[in-house]
Amino acid sequence: MPILKSLLFGLLIVTTHILTVNGRKNKYIVPGATWYDNSGEIISAHAGGMVEHQGKWYWFGQNERREDTDLFSGINVYSSSDLLNWKNEGQALSPIPGTEIAPDRVAERPKAVFDSVTQNWVLWFHSDNSTYGLLRQGIATSPNITGPYTFQKVLSPLGGTSQDFGLFQEVDGSTYALYSNGDDPAAHDNLISRMNANFTDVEELVYTFLDFDLEAPAIVFTGKRYYILMSHKTGYRPNNVVVFSAEKLTGPWSIQSYVAPSGTRTFNSQSTMTFAVRGTHKTTIMYCGDEWTTAKDLYDSTYIWLPANVDDRIGSYTVEWHDLYTIDVKTGEVTFPKGRTYEAEDGVIQGSAYKTVCPTCSGHGIVTNIFQNSSVTINNIVGTGKPQWVSLYYHNPDGLWGDNRGASGQSFILNRTASVSVNGGPSTLLHQRSGNAGIIFSQPLNVTFNQGNDNSVTVSGFNGAAADFDRIIVYGNIYDD
C-alpha cells in the first residue's frame, strides 16, 4: 500500500520535536517531523550536504529561519556521532554585503570536500542573483570543517551555466560537480564534471544526461554501481524523483526509474543528498530529501530521510515509507519499531461524517465527509505518560499536478484543514497536504498521553472538509530515558 508523508503546519498542542531537546537523547529518526538540535532550536540545514569525518557526521545546509528574511542568511553546519542527535556548530558561511554572497544574493545547496594537500576544507555552492539569472558556482575555504569559511570566488563551470549543485567524491579522492545547465530550450542537460586536484575549479566534462531537464542531483557509490538521483523541475511542488545507475561515472547510464512508488511524489520531498553508512554488519544507503513549503515560508520545510533499498544486480534504488526508525552507525543496521494501530472507522462518529470502504487503507475502511460540525473520536488509546510518537494516516486526493513544469496549473500546496484534540484538550489546526487518489498519507505527531488506556484523539473539519481519516499508529517513547 503506497503511503505519503505530509507536512505539519500551524500551532500544535502535539508538538513535533524530534532530536535532542533539553539534554534528552532522541531514539528515532522521524521523517517529516520538525527536527531540533541538542539545544532545543529547530535545525535549519536545507538542501544540504553530508560529510563523515573522524567519527562524526557533518551536515551543511541553508539557513532558512522565520526571523531571517534575507535571500541569503547563511549556511549552517551541524555535527552528530549517531545521525539522531545534532549539535549546532554555527554558521559555516555568513553573508558579506557588497559581494557575491551578499544578503540579496543566492548561495544554496552547500557541499564540502577536504583538500589533503592544502589541508583546507572547500565549500561549494550554487551562486546566483535574486532572479537566478547568473547560474554560477561558488567556493569558500576553511582550515576547519565547521568553519568559518572564507569566500573565495564564483565561477562559470567550463564557461557554461550551473543550477542546483551536487558533489561526489570517489574512493581515490577525485571529485565531481553535479549540476544542470539551465532552463533555456537549448540547456536542459544534466552534467557530471570533474574538478581539478585542489577542488577550486571544474576542468573536464565526463558525462551529459542530454535534455533530461532535471535538478537536485546526488550520487552514491555502493562499491559496485553508481546511482544518481535527480528531481524534476516543478519549483517548490514535490514530484517523482528519478534514479539512473551505471558501473562507471562515464557511463553508459541506465534508463530512469522512480525512487518511490508512482504518485507519492517521493513522499512529498525533493532529493538533496544520498550517502552510505558503512557499518560492521552492513552498509545502509540513506535517501535524504527536503519537504519544501513555499518561498515565503521555507522555515516550515522539513526533512525526509529514509533508508534506501539498493540492488546492484539490477541497478535498483528505491525507498519505502517508514513513520520512524533508528540506525546504528557502528553496525549499519536499521531498526523499525512496531506501534499499535487504531482504525478511524472503529471510532465514535458524529455529525455528517460517515465510514466507507477504502481498498488502499489498512483495514479497508475510512471515515469521510468530516466537516466542522462533525468529528471522529478514537478512544481507549494506550499511553505511557511520556512523550510518544503518533502517526496520523489520511487521504486527500485534491492535488492533480504532475512532474512537468506548470503541470495542470495547480498551486503548490493544496490542503484540507483538520482540527485535532487530544483528551478533549484545546484544538489545533492540522494542514493535510494533498496527493493522488488512493494514496494514504502519514503525518507525525508528538503527543503526551496519560498513562494507561484512558486516552482519546478527536479529528474534525475546519473551514471546510478535513481529509478522509484512515487510522493512527501509536509508538513508544520518543526519548532514550
CSV table of C-alpha atoms in Angstrom, one decimal:
chain,number,residue,atom,x,y,z
A,1,MET,CA,0.0,0.0,0.0
A,2,PRO,CA,1.6,3.3,-1.0
A,3,ILE,CA,1.7,6.0,1.6
A,4,LEU,CA,2.9,9.6,1.6
A,5,LYS,CA,4.1,11.7,4.5
A,6,SER,CA,2.5,15.1,4.8
A,7,LEU,CA,3.8,18.3,6.3
A,8,LEU,CA,2.6,19.7,9.6
A,9,PHE,CA,1.7,23.4,9.7
A,10,GLY,CA,0.5,25.8,12.3
A,11,LEU,CA,0.4,25.8,16.1
A,12,LEU,CA,0.4,22.3,17.5
A,13,ILE,CA,-0.6,21.3,21.0
A,14,VAL,CA,1.0,18.0,19.9
A,15,THR,CA,4.4,19.4,19.1
A,16,THR,CA,6.8,17.7,16.7
A,17,HIS,CA,10.1,17.7,18.4
A,18,ILE,CA,12.5,15.0,17.1
A,19,LEU,CA,16.1,15.5,18.1
A,20,THR,CA,17.7,16.1,21.4
A,21,VAL,CA,15.8,18.6,23.5
A,22,ASN,CA,17.0,19.8,26.9
A,23,GLY,CA,19.7,17.1,27.1
A,24,ARG,CA,17.3,14.2,26.3
A,25,LYS,CA,18.6,11.8,23.6
A,26,ASN,CA,16.2,11.0,20.8
A,27,LYS,CA,15.7,7.4,19.9
A,28,TYR,CA,14.4,7.8,16.3
A,29,ILE,CA,14.6,9.5,13.0
A,30,VAL,CA,11.1,10.7,12.2
A,31,PRO,CA,10.7,11.7,8.5
A,32,GLY,CA,8.7,14.9,8.1
A,33,ALA,CA,8.7,16.0,11.8
A,34,THR,CA,10.3,19.3,12.9
A,35,TRP,CA,13.8,18.4,13.9
A,36,TYR,CA,15.6,20.1,16.8
A,37,ASP,CA,19.2,20.3,17.8
A,38,ASN,CA,20.6,19.4,21.2
A,39,SER,CA,19.9,23.0,22.5
A,40,GLY,CA,16.2,22.8,21.5
A,41,GLU,CA,16.4,25.0,18.4
A,42,ILE,CA,14.9,24.0,15.1
A,43,ILE,CA,17.6,22.5,12.7
A,44,SER,CA,17.9,24.7,9.7
A,45,ALA,CA,20.1,22.9,7.1
A,46,HIS,CA,18.1,22.7,3.9
A,47,ALA,CA,19.3,21.5,0.5
A,48,GLY,CA,22.3,20.1,2.4
A,49,GLY,CA,25.4,18.1,2.1
A,50,MET,CA,26.8,15.4,4.4
A,51,VAL,CA,30.5,14.7,5.3
A,52,GLU,CA,31.8,11.9,7.5
A,53,HIS,CA,35.0,12.9,9.2
A,54,GLN,CA,36.9,11.4,12.2
A,55,GLY,CA,33.9,9.6,13.6
A,56,LYS,CA,31.4,12.3,13.2
A,57,TRP,CA,28.8,13.3,10.6
A,58,TYR,CA,28.7,17.0,9.5
A,59,TRP,CA,25.6,18.3,7.9
A,60,PHE,CA,25.8,21.5,5.9
A,61,GLY,CA,22.6,23.3,4.8
A,62,GLN,CA,20.9,26.6,4.0
A,63,ASN,CA,19.8,28.7,6.9
A,64,GLU,CA,16.0,29.3,6.5
A,65,ARG,CA,14.7,30.6,9.8
A,66,ARG,CA,11.5,32.5,10.3
A,67,GLU,CA,13.3,35.5,11.7
A,68,ASP,CA,15.9,35.6,8.9
A,69,THR,CA,14.2,37.3,5.9
A,70,ASP,CA,17.2,38.0,3.7
A,71,LEU,CA,17.5,36.0,0.5
A,72,PHE,CA,20.8,34.6,1.8
A,73,SER,CA,21.2,34.4,5.5
A,74,GLY,CA,24.0,31.9,5.8
A,75,ILE,CA,25.0,28.3,5.6
A,76,ASN,CA,24.7,26.3,8.8
A,77,VAL,CA,26.6,23.2,9.9
A,78,TYR,CA,25.7,20.6,12.5
A,79,SER,CA,27.6,17.6,13.9
A,80,SER,CA,26.5,14.2,15.1
A,81,SER,CA,28.0,10.9,16.1
A,82,ASP,CA,24.8,8.9,15.6
A,83,LEU,CA,22.7,10.7,13.0
A,84,LEU,CA,20.0,11.1,15.6
A,85,ASN,CA,21.2,13.9,17.8
A,86,TRP,CA,22.7,17.0,16.4
A,87,LYS,CA,24.9,19.8,17.7
A,88,ASN,CA,24.7,23.3,16.1
A,89,GLU,CA,28.3,24.2,15.1
A,90,GLY,CA,27.3,27.7,14.0
A,91,GLN,CA,27.4,29.3,10.5
A,92,ALA,CA,29.9,27.8,8.1
A,93,LEU,CA,29.4,30.8,5.7
A,94,SER,CA,27.8,34.1,6.5
A,95,PRO,CA,26.6,36.9,4.2
A,96,ILE,CA,29.1,39.7,3.2
A,97,PRO,CA,27.4,42.8,1.9
A,98,GLY,CA,28.6,44.0,-1.5
A,99,THR,CA,29.9,40.6,-2.6
A,100,GLU,CA,28.6,37.6,-4.4
A,101,ILE,CA,27.4,36.2,-1.1
A,102,ALA,CA,25.6,39.4,0.0
A,103,PRO,CA,22.2,39.1,1.8
A,104,ASP,CA,20.4,39.9,-1.5
A,105,ARG,CA,22.2,37.1,-3.4
A,106,VAL,CA,21.7,33.3,-3.6
A,107,ALA,CA,24.1,30.8,-2.0
A,108,GLU,CA,22.5,27.5,-1.7
A,109,ARG,CA,22.9,23.6,-1.8
A,110,PRO,CA,26.3,23.6,0.0
A,111,LYS,CA,28.7,20.6,-0.2
A,112,ALA,CA,32.1,20.3,1.4
A,113,VAL,CA,35.2,18.4,0.5
A,114,PHE,CA,38.7,18.1,2.1
A,115,ASP,CA,41.9,19.0,0.2
A,116,SER,CA,44.6,16.9,1.8
A,117,VAL,CA,47.4,18.9,0.0
A,118,THR,CA,46.5,22.4,1.4
A,119,GLN,CA,44.8,20.9,4.5
A,120,ASN,CA,41.8,23.1,3.7
A,121,TRP,CA,38.1,22.3,3.5
A,122,VAL,CA,36.5,23.6,0.3
A,123,LEU,CA,32.8,24.5,0.4
A,124,TRP,CA,31.0,24.6,-2.9
A,125,PHE,CA,27.5,26.0,-3.5
A,126,HIS,CA,25.2,27.3,-6.2
A,127,SER,CA,25.8,31.1,-6.6
A,128,ASP,CA,23.2,33.4,-8.2
A,129,ASN,CA,21.3,36.6,-8.1
A,130,SER,CA,17.7,37.0,-7.0
A,131,THR,CA,16.3,36.3,-10.4
A,132,TYR,CA,18.5,33.2,-11.0
A,133,GLY,CA,20.0,34.9,-14.0
A,134,LEU,CA,23.7,34.2,-13.3
A,135,LEU,CA,23.7,30.4,-12.8
A,136,ARG,CA,27.2,30.0,-11.3
A,137,GLN,CA,29.1,28.0,-8.7
A,138,GLY,CA,30.7,29.5,-5.6
A,139,ILE,CA,33.7,28.4,-3.5
A,140,ALA,CA,34.8,29.2,0.1
A,141,THR,CA,37.6,27.6,2.2
A,142,SER,CA,38.5,27.0,5.8
A,143,PRO,CA,41.2,25.0,7.7
A,144,ASN,CA,38.3,23.7,9.9
A,145,ILE,CA,35.4,21.6,8.8
A,146,THR,CA,32.9,23.7,10.7
A,147,GLY,CA,34.4,26.9,9.5
A,148,PRO,CA,34.1,29.8,9.4
A,149,TYR,CA,34.7,29.6,5.7
A,150,THR,CA,36.3,32.4,3.7
A,151,PHE,CA,34.6,33.3,0.5
A,152,GLN,CA,36.9,32.9,-2.5
A,153,LYS,CA,35.2,33.3,-5.8
A,154,VAL,CA,32.4,32.3,-8.1
A,155,LEU,CA,32.9,30.6,-11.5
A,156,SER,CA,31.0,29.5,-14.6
A,157,PRO,CA,32.0,25.8,-14.9
A,158,LEU,CA,33.7,25.2,-18.3
A,159,GLY,CA,32.4,28.5,-19.4
A,160,GLY,CA,28.8,27.4,-19.0
A,161,THR,CA,25.9,27.7,-16.6
A,162,SER,CA,25.0,25.8,-13.5
A,163,GLN,CA,21.8,25.4,-11.5
A,164,ASP,CA,21.3,23.1,-8.5
A,165,PHE,CA,24.7,21.9,-7.3
A,166,GLY,CA,25.7,18.4,-6.1
A,167,LEU,CA,29.2,17.0,-5.3
A,168,PHE,CA,30.5,13.5,-5.4
A,169,GLN,CA,34.0,12.2,-4.2
A,170,GLU,CA,35.4,9.0,-5.5
A,171,VAL,CA,37.3,6.5,-3.3
A,172,ASP,CA,40.5,7.7,-5.0
A,173,GLY,CA,39.8,11.3,-4.0
A,174,SER,CA,38.8,12.6,-7.4
A,175,THR,CA,35.8,14.8,-7.0
A,176,TYR,CA,32.9,15.7,-9.4
A,177,ALA,CA,30.5,18.6,-9.7
A,178,LEU,CA,26.9,17.7,-10.5
A,179,TYR,CA,24.6,20.3,-12.0
A,180,SER,CA,22.0,21.1,-14.6
A,181,ASN,CA,22.9,23.8,-17.2
A,182,GLY,CA,19.8,25.8,-17.1
A,183,ASP,CA,16.2,26.3,-18.2
A,184,ASP,CA,16.6,27.6,-21.7
A,185,PRO,CA,15.4,25.3,-24.5
A,186,ALA,CA,19.0,24.7,-25.5
A,187,ALA,CA,20.1,24.0,-22.0
A,188,HIS,CA,18.1,21.1,-20.5
A,189,ASP,CA,21.1,18.9,-19.8
A,190,ASN,CA,22.5,17.5,-16.6
A,191,LEU,CA,26.2,17.3,-16.2
A,192,ILE,CA,28.9,15.4,-14.3
A,193,SER,CA,32.2,17.3,-14.4
A,194,ARG,CA,35.5,16.5,-12.8
A,195,MET,CA,37.1,19.1,-10.5
A,196,ASN,CA,40.8,20.0,-10.5
A,197,ALA,CA,43.2,18.5,-8.0
A,198,ASN,CA,42.6,21.1,-5.3
A,199,PHE,CA,38.9,21.4,-5.8
A,200,THR,CA,38.9,25.1,-6.9
A,201,ASP,CA,37.6,24.7,-10.4
A,202,VAL,CA,35.9,22.4,-12.9
A,203,GLU,CA,38.1,21.1,-15.6
A,204,GLU,CA,36.6,18.2,-17.6
A,205,LEU,CA,33.1,17.2,-18.6
A,206,VAL,CA,32.7,13.4,-18.1
A,207,TYR,CA,29.1,12.7,-18.8
A,208,THR,CA,26.0,14.5,-20.1
A,209,PHE,CA,22.4,13.5,-19.5
A,210,LEU,CA,21.2,15.1,-22.6
A,211,ASP,CA,17.9,17.1,-22.5
A,212,PHE,CA,16.5,15.4,-19.3
A,213,ASP,CA,15.6,18.8,-17.7
A,214,LEU,CA,16.3,17.6,-14.1
A,215,GLU,CA,17.8,19.2,-11.0
A,216,ALA,CA,18.8,18.5,-7.4
A,217,PRO,CA,21.5,15.8,-8.3
A,218,ALA,CA,23.0,13.4,-5.8
A,219,ILE,CA,25.3,10.4,-6.3
A,220,VAL,CA,26.2,7.5,-4.1
A,221,PHE,CA,28.6,4.6,-4.9
A,222,THR,CA,27.9,1.2,-3.4
A,223,GLY,CA,31.3,-0.3,-4.4
A,224,LYS,CA,29.7,-1.9,-7.5
A,225,ARG,CA,27.4,0.7,-9.0
A,226,TYR,CA,26.9,4.4,-9.1
A,227,TYR,CA,23.4,5.8,-8.5
A,228,ILE,CA,22.4,9.4,-9.4
A,229,LEU,CA,19.2,10.8,-8.1
A,230,MET,CA,17.6,13.9,-9.7
A,231,SER,CA,14.3,15.7,-9.4
A,232,HIS,CA,12.0,17.2,-12.0
A,233,LYS,CA,11.8,21.0,-12.2
A,234,THR,CA,8.5,21.9,-10.6
A,235,GLY,CA,9.6,24.7,-8.3
A,236,TYR,CA,8.5,24.1,-4.7
A,237,ARG,CA,5.9,21.4,-5.8
A,238,PRO,CA,7.1,17.9,-5.0
A,239,ASN,CA,7.4,15.4,-7.8
A,240,ASN,CA,8.6,11.8,-8.5
A,241,VAL,CA,12.4,11.8,-8.1
A,242,VAL,CA,14.2,9.6,-10.6
A,243,VAL,CA,17.4,7.5,-10.4
A,244,PHE,CA,19.9,6.3,-13.0
A,245,SER,CA,22.7,3.8,-12.4
A,246,ALA,CA,26.0,2.9,-14.0
A,247,GLU,CA,29.2,0.8,-13.4
A,248,LYS,CA,31.3,3.9,-14.4
A,249,LEU,CA,30.7,7.6,-13.9
A,250,THR,CA,31.4,8.0,-17.6
A,251,GLY,CA,28.5,5.7,-18.4
A,252,PRO,CA,26.7,4.2,-20.0
A,253,TRP,CA,23.9,5.1,-17.6
A,254,SER,CA,20.7,3.1,-17.2
A,255,ILE,CA,17.3,4.4,-18.1
A,256,GLN,CA,15.5,6.4,-15.4
A,257,SER,CA,13.1,4.9,-12.9
A,258,TYR,CA,11.2,6.3,-9.9
A,259,VAL,CA,12.8,6.2,-6.4
A,260,ALA,CA,9.4,5.9,-4.6
A,261,PRO,CA,6.0,4.5,-5.7
A,262,SER,CA,4.4,6.4,-8.5
A,263,GLY,CA,2.1,9.1,-7.3
A,264,THR,CA,3.7,9.5,-3.9
A,265,ARG,CA,5.9,12.4,-5.2
A,266,THR,CA,8.8,10.8,-3.4
A,267,PHE,CA,6.9,11.2,-0.1
A,268,ASN,CA,6.5,14.9,-0.7
A,269,SER,CA,10.2,15.5,-1.0
A,270,GLN,CA,13.0,16.6,-3.3
A,271,SER,CA,16.3,14.8,-3.4
A,272,THR,CA,19.1,16.7,-1.7
A,273,MET,CA,21.8,14.1,-0.8
A,274,THR,CA,22.4,10.4,-0.5
A,275,PHE,CA,25.2,8.8,1.5
A,276,ALA,CA,26.4,5.5,2.8
A,277,VAL,CA,26.5,4.3,6.4
A,278,ARG,CA,29.2,1.7,6.2
A,279,GLY,CA,28.9,-0.4,9.4
A,280,THR,CA,30.5,-3.6,10.6
A,281,HIS,CA,27.4,-5.7,9.7
A,282,LYS,CA,26.0,-4.0,6.6
A,283,THR,CA,26.1,-0.8,4.6
A,284,THR,CA,22.9,1.3,4.6
A,285,ILE,CA,22.3,3.8,1.9
A,286,MET,CA,20.4,6.9,3.0
A,287,TYR,CA,18.0,8.9,0.9
A,288,CYS,CA,17.7,12.5,2.2
A,289,GLY,CA,15.2,15.0,0.8
A,290,ASP,CA,13.7,18.3,1.6
A,291,GLU,CA,9.9,18.6,2.0
A,292,TRP,CA,9.7,22.2,0.8
A,293,THR,CA,6.9,24.6,1.7
A,294,THR,CA,6.8,27.8,-0.4
A,295,ALA,CA,9.4,30.5,-0.9
A,296,LYS,CA,7.5,32.7,1.6
A,297,ASP,CA,7.7,30.2,4.5
A,298,LEU,CA,10.8,28.0,3.9
A,299,TYR,CA,11.3,27.9,7.6
A,300,ASP,CA,8.4,25.4,7.8
A,301,SER,CA,10.1,22.9,5.4
A,302,THR,CA,11.1,19.6,7.0
A,303,TYR,CA,13.4,16.7,6.1
A,304,ILE,CA,12.6,13.3,4.7
A,305,TRP,CA,15.3,10.8,5.5
A,306,LEU,CA,14.7,7.2,4.6
A,307,PRO,CA,17.0,4.1,4.3
A,308,ALA,CA,17.1,3.0,0.6
A,309,ASN,CA,16.8,-0.5,-0.8
A,310,VAL,CA,19.6,-0.9,-3.3
A,311,ASP,CA,20.1,-4.0,-5.6
A,312,ASP,CA,23.3,-3.8,-7.6
A,313,ARG,CA,22.3,-6.8,-9.7
A,314,ILE,CA,19.6,-4.8,-11.5
A,315,GLY,CA,20.6,-1.3,-10.7
A,316,SER,CA,17.6,-0.6,-8.4
A,317,TYR,CA,17.5,2.2,-5.8
A,318,THR,CA,14.1,2.6,-4.1
A,319,VAL,CA,12.7,3.9,-0.8
A,320,GLU,CA,9.7,2.8,1.3
A,321,TRP,CA,7.9,4.9,3.8
A,322,HIS,CA,8.6,4.4,7.5
A,323,ASP,CA,7.0,6.5,10.2
A,324,LEU,CA,10.1,6.3,12.3
A,325,TYR,CA,13.2,4.2,12.7
A,326,THR,CA,16.6,4.1,14.3
A,327,ILE,CA,20.0,3.5,12.8
A,328,ASP,CA,23.2,2.1,14.4
A,329,VAL,CA,26.0,3.9,12.7
A,330,LYS,CA,28.5,1.3,14.1
A,331,THR,CA,26.8,-1.7,12.6
A,332,GLY,CA,25.0,0.0,9.8
A,333,GLU,CA,21.7,-1.8,10.8
A,334,VAL,CA,18.3,-0.1,10.8
A,335,THR,CA,15.5,-1.0,13.2
A,336,PHE,CA,11.8,-0.2,12.7
A,337,PRO,CA,9.7,-0.1,15.9
A,338,LYS,CA,6.2,-1.5,15.9
A,339,GLY,CA,3.3,0.6,17.0
A,340,ARG,CA,-0.3,-0.1,18.0
A,341,THR,CA,-2.9,0.7,15.3
A,342,TYR,CA,-6.3,2.3,16.0
A,343,GLU,CA,-8.7,2.4,13.0
A,344,ALA,CA,-10.8,5.6,12.5
A,345,GLU,CA,-13.8,3.6,11.2
A,346,ASP,CA,-13.9,1.9,14.7
A,347,GLY,CA,-14.1,5.3,16.4
A,348,VAL,CA,-17.1,7.3,17.5
A,349,ILE,CA,-18.5,9.2,14.5
A,350,GLN,CA,-20.7,12.3,14.9
A,351,GLY,CA,-22.4,14.8,12.6
A,352,SER,CA,-22.1,14.4,8.8
A,353,ALA,CA,-19.1,12.2,8.8
A,354,TYR,CA,-19.5,8.6,7.8
A,355,LYS,CA,-17.4,5.5,7.2
A,356,THR,CA,-17.0,3.8,3.8
A,357,VAL,CA,-14.8,1.2,2.1
A,358,CYS,CA,-11.2,2.0,1.1
A,359,PRO,CA,-9.2,-0.6,-0.8
A,360,THR,CA,-5.8,1.1,-0.1
A,361,CYS,CA,-6.4,1.6,3.6
A,362,SER,CA,-5.1,-0.7,6.3
A,363,GLY,CA,-8.5,-2.0,7.5
A,364,HIS,CA,-10.1,-1.4,4.1
A,365,GLY,CA,-12.3,1.3,5.7
A,366,ILE,CA,-12.1,5.1,6.2
A,367,VAL,CA,-14.1,8.0,7.6
A,368,THR,CA,-15.0,10.7,5.1
A,369,ASN,CA,-17.2,13.9,4.9
A,370,ILE,CA,-15.6,15.3,8.1
A,371,PHE,CA,-16.7,18.9,8.3
A,372,GLN,CA,-16.6,21.4,11.1
A,373,ASN,CA,-19.9,20.1,12.5
A,374,SER,CA,-18.7,16.5,12.6
A,375,SER,CA,-15.9,14.5,14.1
A,376,VAL,CA,-14.3,11.1,14.7
A,377,THR,CA,-13.0,10.2,18.2
A,378,ILE,CA,-10.7,7.3,18.8
A,379,ASN,CA,-11.0,6.1,22.4
A,380,ASN,CA,-9.1,3.7,24.7
A,381,ILE,CA,-5.7,4.7,23.4
A,382,VAL,CA,-2.9,3.3,25.5
A,383,GLY,CA,-0.3,5.9,26.6
A,384,THR,CA,2.9,5.8,28.6
A,385,GLY,CA,2.6,9.1,30.4
A,386,LYS,CA,5.7,10.3,28.5
A,387,PRO,CA,6.1,11.9,25.1
A,388,GLN,CA,5.3,9.4,22.3
A,389,TRP,CA,5.2,9.4,18.5
A,390,VAL,CA,1.8,9.1,16.9
A,391,SER,CA,1.3,8.9,13.1
A,392,LEU,CA,-2.0,10.1,11.7
A,393,TYR,CA,-2.9,8.5,8.4
A,394,TYR,CA,-5.3,10.3,6.0
A,395,HIS,CA,-6.4,10.5,2.4
A,396,ASN,CA,-6.6,13.8,0.4
A,397,PRO,CA,-6.8,13.4,-3.4
A,398,ASP,CA,-7.2,17.1,-4.3
A,399,GLY,CA,-3.8,17.6,-5.9
A,400,LEU,CA,-3.6,16.9,-9.7
A,401,TRP,CA,-0.2,18.2,-10.8
A,402,GLY,CA,2.4,16.1,-12.4
A,403,ASP,CA,6.2,16.1,-12.9
A,404,ASN,CA,6.4,18.7,-15.6
A,405,ARG,CA,6.8,22.5,-15.3
A,406,GLY,CA,3.4,24.2,-14.7
A,407,ALA,CA,1.6,20.9,-14.9
A,408,SER,CA,-2.2,21.4,-14.6
A,409,GLY,CA,-1.7,24.9,-13.4
A,410,GLN,CA,-2.3,23.9,-9.8
A,411,SER,CA,-0.8,25.9,-6.9
A,412,PHE,CA,2.0,24.3,-4.9
A,413,ILE,CA,0.1,23.5,-1.8
A,414,LEU,CA,-3.4,22.2,-1.8
A,415,ASN,CA,-4.6,21.1,1.6
A,416,ARG,CA,-7.5,20.4,3.7
A,417,THR,CA,-7.5,21.5,7.4
A,418,ALA,CA,-8.4,19.3,10.3
A,419,SER,CA,-8.9,20.3,13.9
A,420,VAL,CA,-7.2,17.8,16.3
A,421,SER,CA,-7.8,17.5,20.0
A,422,VAL,CA,-6.1,15.1,22.4
A,423,ASN,CA,-8.0,14.0,25.5
A,424,GLY,CA,-10.6,16.8,25.0
A,425,GLY,CA,-7.9,19.5,25.2
A,426,PRO,CA,-7.6,22.6,23.1
A,427,SER,CA,-7.9,22.1,19.4
A,428,THR,CA,-5.1,22.6,17.0
A,429,LEU,CA,-5.1,23.0,13.2
A,430,LEU,CA,-3.5,20.3,11.1
A,431,HIS,CA,-3.0,21.2,7.4
A,432,GLN,CA,-3.2,18.0,5.4
A,433,ARG,CA,-1.4,18.1,2.1
A,434,SER,CA,-2.9,16.6,-0.9
A,435,GLY,CA,-1.8,13.9,-3.3
A,436,ASN,CA,-3.2,11.4,-5.8
A,437,ALA,CA,-6.3,9.3,-5.4
A,438,GLY,CA,-5.8,6.2,-3.2
A,439,ILE,CA,-2.6,7.4,-1.6
A,440,ILE,CA,-2.7,7.3,2.1
A,441,PHE,CA,-0.5,10.0,3.8
A,442,SER,CA,1.2,9.7,7.2
A,443,GLN,CA,1.8,12.7,9.5
A,444,PRO,CA,4.0,12.6,12.7
A,445,LEU,CA,2.7,13.9,15.9
A,446,ASN,CA,4.5,14.2,19.3
A,447,VAL,CA,1.9,13.5,21.9
A,448,THR,CA,2.0,13.1,25.7
A,449,PHE,CA,-0.9,10.8,26.6
A,450,ASN,CA,-1.9,9.9,30.1
A,451,GLN,CA,-0.5,6.6,31.4
A,452,GLY,CA,-3.0,3.8,30.8
A,453,ASN,CA,-5.7,3.3,28.2
A,454,ASP,CA,-8.0,6.2,29.0
A,455,ASN,CA,-6.8,8.5,26.1
A,456,SER,CA,-8.6,9.8,23.0
A,457,VAL,CA,-7.9,11.7,19.8
A,458,THR,CA,-10.6,13.7,18.1
A,459,VAL,CA,-10.5,14.9,14.5
A,460,SER,CA,-13.0,17.3,13.0
A,461,GLY,CA,-13.1,19.7,10.0
A,462,PHE,CA,-12.1,23.4,9.9
A,463,ASN,CA,-13.4,25.8,7.3
A,464,GLY,CA,-14.5,23.0,5.1
A,465,ALA,CA,-13.8,19.3,5.0
A,466,ALA,CA,-10.9,17.6,6.7
A,467,ALA,CA,-9.1,14.9,4.8
A,468,ASP,CA,-10.5,11.4,5.0
A,469,PHE,CA,-9.3,9.8,8.2
A,470,ASP,CA,-7.8,6.3,8.0
A,471,ARG,CA,-6.1,5.4,11.3
A,472,ILE,CA,-3.5,6.3,13.8
A,473,ILE,CA,-0.4,4.3,14.9
A,474,VAL,CA,0.9,4.9,18.4
A,475,TYR,CA,4.5,4.2,19.0
A,476,GLY,CA,6.7,4.1,22.1
A,477,ASN,CA,8.5,6.9,24.0
A,478,ILE,CA,10.4,9.5,21.9
A,479,TYR,CA,13.4,9.8,24.2
A,480,ASP,CA,16.0,7.4,25.3
A,481,ASP,CA,15.5,7.8,29.0
